[in-house]
CSV table of C-alpha atoms in Angstrom, one decimal:
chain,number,residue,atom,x,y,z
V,1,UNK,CA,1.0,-7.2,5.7
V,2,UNK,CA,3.5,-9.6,3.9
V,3,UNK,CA,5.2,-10.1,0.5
V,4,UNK,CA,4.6,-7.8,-2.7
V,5,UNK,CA,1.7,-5.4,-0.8
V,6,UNK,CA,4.2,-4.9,2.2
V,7,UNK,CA,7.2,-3.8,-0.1
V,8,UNK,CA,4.9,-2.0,-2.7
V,9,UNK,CA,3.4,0.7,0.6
V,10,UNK,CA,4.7,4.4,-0.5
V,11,UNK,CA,7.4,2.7,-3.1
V,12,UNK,CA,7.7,5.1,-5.9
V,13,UNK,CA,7.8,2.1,-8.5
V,14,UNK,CA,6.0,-0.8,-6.9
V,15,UNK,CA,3.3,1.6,-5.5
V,16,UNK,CA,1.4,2.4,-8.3
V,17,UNK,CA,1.4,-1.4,-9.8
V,18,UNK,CA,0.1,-2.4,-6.8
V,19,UNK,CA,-2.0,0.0,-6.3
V,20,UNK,CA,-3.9,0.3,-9.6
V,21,UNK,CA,-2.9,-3.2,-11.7
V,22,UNK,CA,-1.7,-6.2,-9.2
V,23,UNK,CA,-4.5,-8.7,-9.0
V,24,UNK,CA,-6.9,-6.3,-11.4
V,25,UNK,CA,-8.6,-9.1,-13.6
V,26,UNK,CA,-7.7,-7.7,-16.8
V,27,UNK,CA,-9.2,-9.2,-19.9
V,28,UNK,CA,-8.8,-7.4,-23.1
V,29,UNK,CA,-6.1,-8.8,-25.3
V,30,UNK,CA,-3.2,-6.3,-25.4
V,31,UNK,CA,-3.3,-6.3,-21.7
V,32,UNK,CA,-3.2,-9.3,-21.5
V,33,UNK,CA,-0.5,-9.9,-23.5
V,34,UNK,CA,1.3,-7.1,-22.0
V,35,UNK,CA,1.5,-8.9,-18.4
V,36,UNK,CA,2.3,-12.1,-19.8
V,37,UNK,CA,5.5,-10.3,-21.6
V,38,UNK,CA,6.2,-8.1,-18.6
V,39,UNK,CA,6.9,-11.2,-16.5
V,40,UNK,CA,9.1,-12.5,-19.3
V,41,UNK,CA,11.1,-9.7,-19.0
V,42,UNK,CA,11.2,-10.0,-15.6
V,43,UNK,CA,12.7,-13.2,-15.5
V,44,UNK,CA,16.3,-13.2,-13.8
V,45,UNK,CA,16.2,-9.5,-13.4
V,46,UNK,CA,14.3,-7.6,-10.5
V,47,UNK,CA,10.1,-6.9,-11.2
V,48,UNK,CA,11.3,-3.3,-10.4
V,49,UNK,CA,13.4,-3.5,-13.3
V,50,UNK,CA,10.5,-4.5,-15.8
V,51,UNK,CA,7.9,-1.8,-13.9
V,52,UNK,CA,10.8,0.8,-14.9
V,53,UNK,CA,10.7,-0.3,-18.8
V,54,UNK,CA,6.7,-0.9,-19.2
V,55,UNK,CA,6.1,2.5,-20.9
V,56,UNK,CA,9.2,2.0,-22.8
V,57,UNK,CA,8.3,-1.7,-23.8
V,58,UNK,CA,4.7,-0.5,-24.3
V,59,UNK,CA,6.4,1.9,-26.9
V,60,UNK,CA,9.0,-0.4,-28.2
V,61,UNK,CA,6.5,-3.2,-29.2
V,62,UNK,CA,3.7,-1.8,-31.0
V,63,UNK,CA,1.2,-1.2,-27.6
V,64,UNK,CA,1.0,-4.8,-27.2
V,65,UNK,CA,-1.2,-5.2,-30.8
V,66,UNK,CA,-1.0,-8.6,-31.2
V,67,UNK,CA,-1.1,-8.5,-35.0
V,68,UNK,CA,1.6,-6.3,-35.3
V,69,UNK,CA,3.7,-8.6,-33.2
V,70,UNK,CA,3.2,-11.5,-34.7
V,71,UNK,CA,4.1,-10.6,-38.5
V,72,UNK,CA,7.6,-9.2,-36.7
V,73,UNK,CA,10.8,-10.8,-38.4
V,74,UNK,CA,14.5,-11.3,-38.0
V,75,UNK,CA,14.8,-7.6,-38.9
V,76,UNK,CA,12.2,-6.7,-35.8
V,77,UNK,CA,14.0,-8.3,-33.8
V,78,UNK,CA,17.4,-6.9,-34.4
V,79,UNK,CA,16.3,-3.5,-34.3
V,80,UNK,CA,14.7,-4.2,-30.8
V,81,UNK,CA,17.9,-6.1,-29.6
V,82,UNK,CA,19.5,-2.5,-30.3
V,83,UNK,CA,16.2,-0.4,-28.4
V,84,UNK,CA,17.6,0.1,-24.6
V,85,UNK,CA,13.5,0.4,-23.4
V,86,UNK,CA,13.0,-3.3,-23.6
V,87,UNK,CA,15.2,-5.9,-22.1
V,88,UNK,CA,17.4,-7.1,-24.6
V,89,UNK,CA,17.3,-10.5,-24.7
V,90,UNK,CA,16.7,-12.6,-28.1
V,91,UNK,CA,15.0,-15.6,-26.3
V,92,UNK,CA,12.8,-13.2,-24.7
V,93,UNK,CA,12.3,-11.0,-27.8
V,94,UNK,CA,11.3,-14.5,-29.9
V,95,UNK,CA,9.2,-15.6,-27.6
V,96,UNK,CA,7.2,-12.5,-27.8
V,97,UNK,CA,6.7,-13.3,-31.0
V,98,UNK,CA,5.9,-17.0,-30.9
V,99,UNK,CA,3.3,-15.9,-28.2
V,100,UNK,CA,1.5,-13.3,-30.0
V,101,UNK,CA,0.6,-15.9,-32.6
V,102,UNK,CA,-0.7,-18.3,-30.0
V,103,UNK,CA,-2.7,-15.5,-28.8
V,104,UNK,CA,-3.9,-14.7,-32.6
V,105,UNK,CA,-4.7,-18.8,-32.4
V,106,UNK,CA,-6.9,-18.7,-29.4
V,107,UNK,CA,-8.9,-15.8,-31.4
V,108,UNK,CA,-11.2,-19.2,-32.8
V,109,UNK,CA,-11.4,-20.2,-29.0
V,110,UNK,CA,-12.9,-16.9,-28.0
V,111,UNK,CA,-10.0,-14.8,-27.5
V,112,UNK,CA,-7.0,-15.5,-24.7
V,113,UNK,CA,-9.6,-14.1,-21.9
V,114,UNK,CA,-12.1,-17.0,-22.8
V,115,UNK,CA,-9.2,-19.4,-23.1
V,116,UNK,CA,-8.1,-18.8,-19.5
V,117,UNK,CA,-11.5,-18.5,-17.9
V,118,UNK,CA,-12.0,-21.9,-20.3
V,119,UNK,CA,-9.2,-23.7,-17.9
V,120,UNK,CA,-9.6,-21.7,-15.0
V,121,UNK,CA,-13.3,-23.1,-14.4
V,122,UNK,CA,-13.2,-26.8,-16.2
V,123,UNK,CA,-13.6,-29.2,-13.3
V,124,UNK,CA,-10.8,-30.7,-14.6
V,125,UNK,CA,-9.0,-27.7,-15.5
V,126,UNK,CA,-5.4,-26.9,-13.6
V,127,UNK,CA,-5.9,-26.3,-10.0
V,128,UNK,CA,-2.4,-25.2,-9.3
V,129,UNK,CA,0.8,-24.0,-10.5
V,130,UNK,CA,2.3,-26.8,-11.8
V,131,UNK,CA,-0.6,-28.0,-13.5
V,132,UNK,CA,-0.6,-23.9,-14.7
V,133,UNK,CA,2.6,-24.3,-15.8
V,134,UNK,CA,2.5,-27.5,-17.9
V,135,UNK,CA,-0.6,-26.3,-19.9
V,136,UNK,CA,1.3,-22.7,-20.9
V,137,UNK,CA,4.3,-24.7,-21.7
V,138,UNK,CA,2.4,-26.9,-24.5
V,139,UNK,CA,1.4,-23.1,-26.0
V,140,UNK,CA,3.9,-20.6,-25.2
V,141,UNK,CA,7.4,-20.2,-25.2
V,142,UNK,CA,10.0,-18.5,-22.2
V,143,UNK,CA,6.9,-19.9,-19.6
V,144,UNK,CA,8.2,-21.4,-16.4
V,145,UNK,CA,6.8,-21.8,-13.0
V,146,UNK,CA,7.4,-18.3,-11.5
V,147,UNK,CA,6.5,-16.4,-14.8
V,148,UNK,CA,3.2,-18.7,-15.0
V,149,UNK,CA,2.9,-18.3,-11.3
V,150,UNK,CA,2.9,-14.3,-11.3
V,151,UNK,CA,1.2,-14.0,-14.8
V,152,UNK,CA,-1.9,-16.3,-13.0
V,153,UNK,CA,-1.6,-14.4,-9.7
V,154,UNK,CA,-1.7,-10.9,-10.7
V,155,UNK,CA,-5.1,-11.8,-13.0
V,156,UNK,CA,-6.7,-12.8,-9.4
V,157,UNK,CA,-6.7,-16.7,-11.3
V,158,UNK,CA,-4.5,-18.2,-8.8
V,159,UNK,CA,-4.5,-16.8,-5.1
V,160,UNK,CA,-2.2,-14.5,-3.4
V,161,UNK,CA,-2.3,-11.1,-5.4
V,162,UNK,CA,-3.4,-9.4,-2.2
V,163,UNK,CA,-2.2,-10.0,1.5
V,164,UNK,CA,-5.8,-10.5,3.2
V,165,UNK,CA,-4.9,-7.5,5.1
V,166,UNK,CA,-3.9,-5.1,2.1
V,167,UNK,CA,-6.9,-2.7,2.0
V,168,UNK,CA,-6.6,-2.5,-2.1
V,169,UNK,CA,-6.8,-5.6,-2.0
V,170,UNK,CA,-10.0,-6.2,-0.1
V,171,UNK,CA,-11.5,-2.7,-2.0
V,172,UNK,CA,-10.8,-4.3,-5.3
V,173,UNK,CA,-12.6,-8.2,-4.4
V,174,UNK,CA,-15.3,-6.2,-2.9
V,175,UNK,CA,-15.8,-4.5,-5.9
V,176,UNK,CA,-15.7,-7.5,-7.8
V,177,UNK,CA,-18.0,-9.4,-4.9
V,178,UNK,CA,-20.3,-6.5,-5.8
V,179,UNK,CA,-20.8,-7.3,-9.6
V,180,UNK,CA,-23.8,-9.2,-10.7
V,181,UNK,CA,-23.3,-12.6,-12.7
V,182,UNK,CA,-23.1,-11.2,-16.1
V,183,UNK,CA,-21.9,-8.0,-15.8
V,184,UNK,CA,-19.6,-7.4,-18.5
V,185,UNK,CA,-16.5,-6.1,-15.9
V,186,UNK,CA,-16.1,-9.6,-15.1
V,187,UNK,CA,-13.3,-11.8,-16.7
V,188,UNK,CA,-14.5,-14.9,-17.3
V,189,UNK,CA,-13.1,-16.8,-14.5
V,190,UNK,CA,-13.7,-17.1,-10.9
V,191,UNK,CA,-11.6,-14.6,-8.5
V,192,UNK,CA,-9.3,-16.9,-6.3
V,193,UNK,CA,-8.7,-14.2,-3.6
């Protein structure tokens, strides 16, 4: 095996994320949300560093309801600057913010599941990371190529969640493989294994 499912084997941290969450096609909202702002954390630290702080951060901001998110202030945000279980970083912290009301916006689309699976299956929807990128940068804020990259790749929307050779990997796509059309376990875009 190579990459994230080679480092992840028996790693007290990286183990269970992989194990239970990496490519898992979530689709409700707050878990949504809550990958999208785990990989904006992530950004110029280690992805150890934001597994460590996702019960904290979970915590911290309000389980990821995106209502409660987007009415925060100024005076949210200073009192999370001073909250050691996030990462403390304004940008970061505002761009939470800025992104739960795009999320709140895509409600009148069908929700941020149905605005994914919307692009992820147009025929002329993006087809690859940069295109990816360019389309979360016209909506959300602290977005760039690795944290699209990652947020895409761990939703099984853009390949290489899963070396072909990880055996969670090929259990959870056969699962998936297993599912008929409609069933309701199904996020609304195709699985890019």
């Amino acid at each position: 095996m190579s990459g994230y499912c080679a480092i992840s084997k028996d790693h007290p941290v990286h183990g269970p994320f992989h194990d239970s969450d990496h490519g898992l096609p979530v689709t409700d909202e707050a878990s949504l949300f809550e990958r999208l702002c785990l990989e904006i954390a992530q950004a110029g630290l280690s992805w150890e560093t934001a597994l460590k702080r996702r019960a904290g951060m979970r915590n911290a901001l309000d389980c990821y309801h995106i209502d409660t998110i987007a009415a925060y202030g100024p005076e949210d945000i200073a009192r999370l600057m001073q909250d050691p279980r996030v990462i403390r970083n304004r940008l970061k912290l505002e761009a939470y913010v800025h992104n739960a009301r795009q999320v709140q916006a895509f409600r009148a689309e069908g929700g941020f599941a149905a605005w994914l699976g919307r692009w992820a299956s147009a025929p002329d929807g993006p087809k690859d990371r940069t295109a990816w990128v360019k389309l979360f940068k016209k909506h959300f804020r602290f977005t760039g190529g690795e944290i699209v990259n990652e947020f895409l790749m761990g939703l099984s929307i853009l390949p290489g969640a899963h070396d072909v050779s990880c055996p969670i990997g090929q259990s959870l796509y056969a699962r998936l493989d297993g599912l008929t059309a409609h069933d309701s376990s199904l996020p609304p875009w195709p699985i890019r294994c």
